[in-house]
Amino acid sequence: MTSNNEQAAPEDPEEGLATGQDLSPEEAAERRRRRAVFLKELAEARELRERVTPRRSKAARLRQAMRMRSFRA
């Protein structure tokens, strides 16, 4: 039985990669390029979804407007 003070958490070998640490300049550039492609595709998918489901996108726009209004106070 282990006590609460002892936590056996395995170390994550890719933990440094999540923040971009210890990458060569070429690897960092490749990571940024892949991220840019992903974000572009994500934006395209959102636009397509808004065109395909106008009622749902209208509701999402209204919810976003309400969220923005709540921060303006």
Backbone as a ProteinNet text record, in pm:
[ID]
protein_1_A
[PRIMARY]
MTSNNEQAAPEDPEEGLATGQDLSPEEAAERRRRRAVFLKELAEARELRERVTPRRSKAARLRQAMRMRSFRA
[TERTIARY]
85.1	0	88.9	63.7	145.2	74.7	153.4	93.6	67.6	-5.7	-37.7	84.4	187.4	307.6	392	378.5	455.4	370.2	415.1	344.1	438.1	402.2	484.4	432.8	468	426.1	539.6	512.8	618.3	651.7	778.6	819.2	778.6	735.9	695.4	816	863.7	982.4	958.2	833.1	804.4	758.2	772	726.1	795.5	925	998.8	955.5	911.4	870.2	739.8	656.2	527.5	548.3	656.1	681.9	783.5	839.1	933.6	1075.4	1105.1	1239.8	1326.6	1456.2	1555.4	1531.7	1482	1464.6	1570.4	1619.2	1712	1633.4	1700.8	1628.4	1546.5	1599.4	1524.7	1398.8	1411.5	1294.6	1191.3	1238.1	1145.6	1072.1	1144.8	1081.4	978.4	1012.8	919.2	795.7	815.7	703.5	612.9	671.6	590.5	515	580	514.1	395	415.6	305.2	192.7	226.6	124.8	45.6	115.4	46.9	-49.4	-6.8	-94.3	-216.2	-193.4	-303.7	-403	-353.1	-443.4	-520.4	-455.7	-524.3	-636.8	-607.3	-710	-823.4	-789.7	-892	-984.9	-928.3	-1010.8	-1099.7	-1044.5	-1124.7	-1239.4	-1212.5	-1316.7	-1426.9	-1389.1	-1490.4	-1576	-1512.3	-1588.9	-1684.6	-1636.9	-1722.4	-1840.1	-1814	-1921.8	-2024.6	-1978.6	-2072.8	-2158.2	-2099.7	-2177.3	-2277.1	-2237	-2321.3	-2434.8	-2408.8	-2511.7	-2537.3	-2610.4	-2628.4	-2702.3	-2798.4	-2872.9	-2780.9	-2700.4	-2608	-2502	-2455.3	-2352.8	-2412.2	-2540	-2603.9	-2612.3	-2650.7	-2657.7	-2519.6	-2417	-2280	-2237.3	-2273.7	-2240.5	-2310.5	-2436.2	-2509.5	-2447.9	-2407.5	-2340.7	-2208.8	-2133.3	-2006.7	-2030.8	-2133.7	-2166.3	-2201.8	-2276.6	-2311.4	-2187	-2095.3	-1970.6	-1891.3	-1884.6	-1808.2	-1872.5	-2006.5	-2074.6	-2046	-2035.9	-2014.6	-1877.7	-1781.2	-1647	-1634.2	-1727.7	-1717.8	-1758.4	-1833.9	-1888.6	-1789.6
-118.5	0	123.8	216.3	337.2	450.3	535.1	649.6	761.8	863.7	975.7	1059.8	1055.3	1133.8	1077.2	945.8	881.5	876.5	945.8	943.2	888.5	775.8	713.1	754.3	873.2	922	898.7	824.1	800.8	930.5	946	1065.9	1052.1	1159.4	1161	1197.6	1106.7	1137.6	1247.6	1269.5	1372.3	1502.2	1515.6	1635.1	1760.2	1753.3	1867.3	1902.6	1802.3	1828.3	1905.4	1889.4	1959.2	2110.5	2154.7	2297.7	2345.2	2252.4	2292	2305.5	2251.4	2258.7	2150.8	2176	2080	2038.9	2127.5	2098.9	2173.3	2106.8	2176	2279.9	2377.5	2478.6	2417	2309.7	2245.2	2177.7	2110.6	2044.5	2146.4	2257.6	2361.8	2421.9	2443.9	2499.1	2401.4	2272.2	2170.9	2165	2173	2171	2291.4	2410.1	2530	2517.4	2458	2440.7	2345.5	2233.7	2138.5	2201.2	2280.6	2347.1	2446.8	2521	2617.5	2546.5	2433.3	2356.3	2306.8	2255.8	2206.3	2317.3	2434.7	2544.3	2592.7	2591.5	2630.9	2532.3	2402.2	2301.4	2309.2	2338.9	2352.7	2469.7	2580.7	2696.5	2664.3	2592.5	2554.1	2462.2	2370.5	2278.8	2355.2	2453.9	2534.7	2612.1	2670.1	2743.7	2651.7	2532.7	2436.4	2396.6	2372	2334.4	2446	2571.3	2683.4	2693.3	2662.1	2666.5	2552.1	2434.2	2315.6	2317.8	2369.7	2371.8	2515.7	2593.5	2734.9	2759.1	2675.2	2698.6	2682.3	2578.8	2554.5	2664.3	2710.2	2815.1	2947.4	2971.3	3093.2	3090.1	2976.2	2962.5	2980.1	2927	2941.2	3087.4	3159.6	3303	3380.2	3346.5	3414.1	3385.6	3259.8	3226.2	3301	3309.4	3382.4	3530.1	3587.4	3728.5	3749	3656.9	3667.5	3658.6	3568.7	3557.5	3686.9	3746.5	3870.6	3984.1	3988.4	4093.6	4083.2	3960.2	3941.1	3992.4	4000.9	4049.5	4199.9	4264.7	4408.6	4489.8	4433.2	4505.6	4599.7
0	0	0	-90.6	-98.7	-27.8	32.6	101.6	1.9	44	-42.9	-76.2	8	-16.7	-129.5	-155.3	-260.8	-386.8	-488.7	-615.8	-721.1	-777.7	-879.7	-1016.7	-1058.1	-1188.7	-1288.3	-1395.2	-1493.9	-1567.4	-1599.4	-1672.8	-1818.3	-1875.9	-2015.3	-2100.9	-2185.3	-2264.8	-2367.6	-2407.8	-2507.9	-2444.4	-2314.5	-2246.5	-2301.1	-2325.6	-2379.1	-2520	-2597.7	-2734.8	-2740.4	-2638.9	-2638	-2631.9	-2570.1	-2559.1	-2661.1	-2740	-2842.4	-2791.3	-2674.3	-2619.9	-2682.9	-2687.7	-2736.2	-2880.6	-2962.7	-3104.4	-3183.4	-3287.3	-3375.3	-3454.1	-3512.6	-3591.3	-3705.1	-3766.2	-3875.5	-3822.1	-3708.1	-3649.3	-3604.5	-3548.5	-3504.8	-3624.3	-3734	-3853.9	-3910.4	-3911	-3960.7	-3871.8	-3740.7	-3646.6	-3669.6	-3689.6	-3716.7	-3848.2	-3949.8	-4079.2	-4066.3	-3996	-3976.4	-3897.3	-3797.6	-3715.9	-3800	-3886.6	-3973.3	-4067.8	-4122.8	-4211.8	-4134.7	-4013.3	-3931.3	-3901	-3860.3	-3826.6	-3948.8	-4065.6	-4188.5	-4220.6	-4209	-4235.5	-4133.9	-4010.1	-3906.5	-3938.4	-3980.2	-4016.4	-4136.5	-4234.4	-4350.9	-4310.3	-4218.6	-4172.5	-4100.1	-4019.3	-3950.1	-4049.5	-4152.5	-4253.3	-4327	-4361.7	-4430.7	-4343.2	-4215.7	-4123.8	-4112.5	-4109.9	-4102.3	-4228	-4343.6	-4467.7	-4474.8	-4424.8	-4436	-4334.7	-4215.6	-4111.6	-4067.2	-4149	-4116.4	-3985.3	-3950.4	-3826.7	-3705.8	-3707.5	-3597.3	-3590.3	-3706.1	-3705.1	-3657.9	-3689.4	-3640.6	-3488.5	-3434.3	-3288.5	-3226.1	-3290.9	-3240	-3243	-3349.2	-3357.2	-3246.7	-3219.8	-3113.1	-2976.5	-2953.2	-2826.8	-2812.8	-2921.4	-2917.8	-2888.7	-2947.6	-2922.2	-2775.9	-2717.8	-2576.1	-2488.4	-2524.5	-2447.8	-2456.7	-2575.2	-2591.8	-2514.5	-2513.9	-2438.4	-2288.2	-2239.7	-2096	-2052.5	-2143.9	-2107.9	-2121.3	-2186	-2209.3	-2087.3	-1999.4	-1883.7	-1827.8
[MASK]
+++++++++++++++++++++++++++++++++++++++++++++++++++++++++++++++++++++++++

